[in-house]
Tab-separated table of C-alpha atoms in Angstrom:
chain	number	residue	atom	x	y	z
A	1	UNK	CA	2.174	44.012	11.742
A	2	UNK	CA	-0.210	43.653	8.738
A	3	UNK	CA	2.632	42.116	6.732
A	4	UNK	CA	3.255	39.483	9.392
A	5	UNK	CA	-0.442	38.673	9.616
A	6	UNK	CA	-0.752	38.366	5.853
A	7	UNK	CA	2.302	36.087	5.714
A	8	UNK	CA	0.830	33.952	8.493
A	9	UNK	CA	-2.492	33.753	6.644
A	10	UNK	CA	-0.701	32.844	3.415
A	11	UNK	CA	1.193	30.045	5.129
A	12	UNK	CA	-2.053	28.803	6.663
A	13	UNK	CA	-3.803	28.915	3.273
A	14	UNK	CA	-0.907	27.051	1.669
A	15	UNK	CA	-1.101	24.335	4.337
A	16	UNK	CA	-4.861	24.076	3.865
A	17	UNK	CA	-4.428	23.763	0.095
A	18	UNK	CA	-1.789	21.067	0.541
A	19	UNK	CA	-4.000	19.110	2.946
A	20	UNK	CA	-6.983	19.364	0.579
A	21	UNK	CA	-4.876	18.245	-2.382
A	22	UNK	CA	-3.498	15.234	-0.517
A	23	UNK	CA	-6.954	14.301	0.778
A	24	UNK	CA	-8.418	14.490	-2.722
A	25	UNK	CA	-5.473	12.545	-4.155
A	26	UNK	CA	-5.790	9.757	-1.587
A	27	UNK	CA	-9.510	9.412	-2.227
A	28	UNK	CA	-9.125	9.510	-6.019
A	29	UNK	CA	-6.209	7.057	-6.065
A	30	UNK	CA	-7.972	4.624	-3.737
A	31	UNK	CA	-11.058	4.498	-5.950
A	32	UNK	CA	-9.759	5.246	-9.459
A	33	UNK	CA	-6.158	4.031	-9.404
A	34	UNK	CA	-3.077	5.666	-10.898
A	35	UNK	CA	-4.759	6.896	-14.061
A	36	UNK	CA	-6.684	9.687	-12.337
A	37	UNK	CA	-5.722	12.993	-14.033
A	38	UNK	CA	-4.002	15.728	-12.046
A	39	UNK	CA	-6.694	18.206	-13.129
A	40	UNK	CA	-9.337	15.925	-11.640
A	41	UNK	CA	-7.461	15.848	-8.333
A	42	UNK	CA	-7.244	19.664	-8.411
A	43	UNK	CA	-10.991	19.876	-9.097
A	44	UNK	CA	-11.826	17.554	-6.203
A	45	UNK	CA	-9.503	19.525	-3.916
A	46	UNK	CA	-11.157	22.810	-4.906
A	47	UNK	CA	-7.911	24.373	-6.122
A	48	UNK	CA	-6.660	25.478	-9.499
A	49	UNK	CA	-4.215	23.353	-11.514
A	50	UNK	CA	-1.511	25.994	-10.974
A	51	UNK	CA	-1.831	25.622	-7.200
A	52	UNK	CA	-1.600	21.848	-7.495
A	53	UNK	CA	1.505	21.956	-9.693
A	54	UNK	CA	3.134	24.561	-7.450
A	55	UNK	CA	2.875	22.161	-4.515
A	56	UNK	CA	3.460	18.947	-6.486
A	57	UNK	CA	5.231	19.549	-9.811
A	58	UNK	CA	4.899	15.912	-10.949
A	59	UNK	CA	2.392	13.133	-10.549
A	60	UNK	CA	5.087	11.006	-8.933
A	61	UNK	CA	5.802	13.596	-6.233
A	62	UNK	CA	2.102	13.810	-5.403
A	63	UNK	CA	1.649	10.048	-5.301
A	64	UNK	CA	4.668	9.462	-3.049
A	65	UNK	CA	3.345	12.006	-0.550
A	66	UNK	CA	-0.210	10.646	-0.801
A	67	UNK	CA	0.993	7.080	-0.169
A	68	UNK	CA	3.214	7.969	2.814
A	69	UNK	CA	0.809	6.453	5.374
A	70	UNK	CA	0.458	3.211	3.406
A	71	UNK	CA	4.224	2.938	3.012
A	72	UNK	CA	4.707	3.358	6.750
A	73	UNK	CA	2.000	0.790	7.472
A	74	UNK	CA	3.635	-1.676	5.062
A	75	UNK	CA	6.872	-1.344	7.004
A	76	UNK	CA	5.069	-1.913	10.315
A	77	UNK	CA	3.286	-5.006	8.954
A	78	UNK	CA	6.544	-6.476	7.640
A	79	UNK	CA	8.418	-5.764	10.880
A	80	UNK	CA	5.684	-7.337	13.007
A	81	UNK	CA	5.515	-10.402	10.762
A	82	UNK	CA	9.290	-10.876	10.996
A	83	UNK	CA	9.194	-10.440	14.780
A	84	UNK	CA	6.587	-13.202	15.175
A	85	UNK	CA	8.336	-16.243	16.762
A	86	UNK	CA	6.237	-18.718	14.764
A	87	UNK	CA	7.120	-18.271	11.062
A	88	UNK	CA	3.817	-19.629	9.740
A	89	UNK	CA	1.856	-17.237	11.972
A	90	UNK	CA	4.095	-14.439	10.715
A	91	UNK	CA	3.577	-15.414	7.079
A	92	UNK	CA	-0.179	-15.823	7.531
A	93	UNK	CA	-0.512	-12.469	9.276
A	94	UNK	CA	1.574	-10.795	6.568
A	95	UNK	CA	-0.649	-12.117	3.768
A	96	UNK	CA	-3.872	-11.233	5.591
A	97	UNK	CA	-2.854	-7.688	6.535
A	98	UNK	CA	-1.165	-6.806	3.237
A	99	UNK	CA	-4.167	-8.078	1.272
A	100	UNK	CA	-6.494	-5.966	3.410
A	101	UNK	CA	-4.294	-2.883	3.041
A	102	UNK	CA	-4.264	-3.267	-0.728
A	103	UNK	CA	-8.004	-3.984	-0.871
A	104	UNK	CA	-8.608	-0.569	0.672
A	105	UNK	CA	-6.510	1.290	-1.902
A	106	UNK	CA	-6.351	0.344	-5.591
A	107	UNK	CA	-3.887	3.106	-6.384
A	108	UNK	CA	-1.381	1.933	-3.809
A	109	UNK	CA	-1.537	-1.618	-5.139
A	110	UNK	CA	-0.843	-0.431	-8.682
A	111	UNK	CA	2.025	1.794	-7.534
A	112	UNK	CA	3.503	-0.922	-5.339
A	113	UNK	CA	3.412	-3.585	-8.056
A	114	UNK	CA	4.712	-1.371	-10.850
A	115	UNK	CA	8.082	0.261	-11.263
A	116	UNK	CA	6.362	3.620	-11.246
A	117	UNK	CA	8.640	6.214	-12.885
A	118	UNK	CA	10.882	8.040	-10.414
A	119	UNK	CA	8.896	6.761	-7.407
A	120	UNK	CA	12.077	6.138	-5.462
A	121	UNK	CA	10.378	5.710	-2.110
A	122	UNK	CA	8.208	2.955	-3.547
A	123	UNK	CA	11.231	1.265	-5.099
A	124	UNK	CA	13.020	1.244	-1.751
A	125	UNK	CA	9.920	-0.063	0.005
A	126	UNK	CA	9.482	-2.830	-2.587
A	127	UNK	CA	13.131	-3.859	-2.201
A	128	UNK	CA	12.826	-3.982	1.596
A	129	UNK	CA	9.553	-5.895	1.298
A	130	UNK	CA	11.053	-8.495	-1.037
A	131	UNK	CA	13.933	-9.104	1.370
A	132	UNK	CA	11.608	-9.396	4.359
A	133	UNK	CA	9.215	-11.734	2.544
A	134	UNK	CA	12.128	-13.888	1.335
A	135	UNK	CA	13.373	-14.222	4.926
A	136	UNK	CA	9.912	-15.026	6.249
A	137	UNK	CA	9.131	-17.618	3.558
A	138	UNK	CA	12.500	-19.335	4.095
A	139	UNK	CA	11.795	-19.623	7.824
A	140	UNK	CA	8.245	-20.908	7.197
A	141	UNK	CA	9.597	-23.546	4.790
A	142	UNK	CA	12.255	-24.660	7.277
A	143	UNK	CA	9.518	-24.999	9.900
A	144	UNK	CA	7.687	-27.315	7.511
A	145	UNK	CA	4.605	-25.077	7.363
A	146	UNK	CA	4.936	-23.467	3.933
A	147	UNK	CA	4.949	-25.519	0.749
A	148	UNK	CA	8.450	-26.160	-0.575
A	149	UNK	CA	7.465	-25.023	-4.060
A	150	UNK	CA	6.365	-21.547	-2.894
A	151	UNK	CA	8.295	-18.794	-4.701
A	152	UNK	CA	8.538	-15.044	-4.183
A	153	UNK	CA	6.705	-14.560	-7.472
A	154	UNK	CA	3.759	-16.324	-5.840
A	155	UNK	CA	3.489	-13.481	-3.338
A	156	UNK	CA	3.243	-10.964	-6.187
A	157	UNK	CA	0.632	-13.233	-7.746
A	158	UNK	CA	-1.350	-13.015	-4.497
A	159	UNK	CA	-1.245	-9.206	-4.608
A	160	UNK	CA	-2.227	-9.075	-8.284
A	161	UNK	CA	-5.149	-11.449	-7.753
A	162	UNK	CA	-6.239	-9.581	-4.638
A	163	UNK	CA	-6.168	-6.270	-6.532
A	164	UNK	CA	-8.649	-7.725	-9.030
A	165	UNK	CA	-11.338	-8.035	-6.374
A	166	UNK	CA	-14.091	-5.464	-6.902
A	167	UNK	CA	-17.059	-4.688	-4.692
A	168	UNK	CA	-19.623	-1.929	-4.268
A	169	UNK	CA	-18.175	-0.709	-0.960
A	170	UNK	CA	-14.818	-0.690	0.799
A	171	UNK	CA	-16.237	-2.956	3.510
A	172	UNK	CA	-17.310	-5.503	0.895
A	173	UNK	CA	-13.884	-5.299	-0.772
A	174	UNK	CA	-12.162	-5.964	2.550
A	175	UNK	CA	-14.500	-8.890	3.303
A	176	UNK	CA	-13.761	-10.390	-0.129
A	177	UNK	CA	-10.030	-9.863	0.421
A	178	UNK	CA	-10.153	-11.640	3.789
A	179	UNK	CA	-11.948	-14.589	2.199
A	180	UNK	CA	-9.407	-14.672	-0.625
A	181	UNK	CA	-6.484	-14.551	1.836
A	182	UNK	CA	-7.969	-17.444	3.815
A	183	UNK	CA	-8.304	-19.579	0.685
A	184	UNK	CA	-4.847	-18.747	-0.643
A	185	UNK	CA	-3.202	-19.489	2.703
A	186	UNK	CA	-4.881	-22.876	2.761
A	187	UNK	CA	-3.461	-23.526	-0.716
A	188	UNK	CA	0.093	-22.591	0.346
A	189	UNK	CA	0.066	-24.415	3.680
A	190	UNK	CA	2.228	-27.529	3.607
A	191	UNK	CA	-0.138	-30.463	2.858
A	192	UNK	CA	1.897	-32.712	5.170
A	193	UNK	CA	1.285	-30.319	8.069
A	194	UNK	CA	-2.414	-30.097	7.295
A	195	UNK	CA	-2.658	-33.880	7.206
A	196	UNK	CA	-0.837	-34.231	10.522
A	197	UNK	CA	-3.332	-31.939	12.216
A	198	UNK	CA	-0.728	-29.346	13.279
């Protein structure tokens, strides 16, 4: 019986350590980006470096796990934008929600935009995102709502510019991101549509 109890306690401690590590990683990545050292994450989690590396042997493995929620949310945002019957509404909603998501987490933006070594999940997500955005922009152009000269690289430009926004608090960052998204959408809206009042 003592052996079973000790094993149960060990499993519970291991789960607690993992949860603390992921919580510390998410917080550090959101505020400090991808350059945060593993030892700093271990310190913030209140565990030793050996415990951290036992659970997550590489930085990439830790980051993929830490970004799981954001990756899932990205997929939901893309799916909902594609399901929107009006392509301009879908495109607008996509830009607004993705900008806000990235404004809340600097680390995720950096990981998403870069070909982060061995981050296979991010690579897959980027590939799916590019396909979805290409489909959505094509539909918005055919509807006459999106400028004909809009390119997929422009969407990456939006994300890069949005990631440069800095504010004292997360709320201020999100507010700035919403303002930026509003301005950029106005710039990409088809001038003929704007002039026609539709």
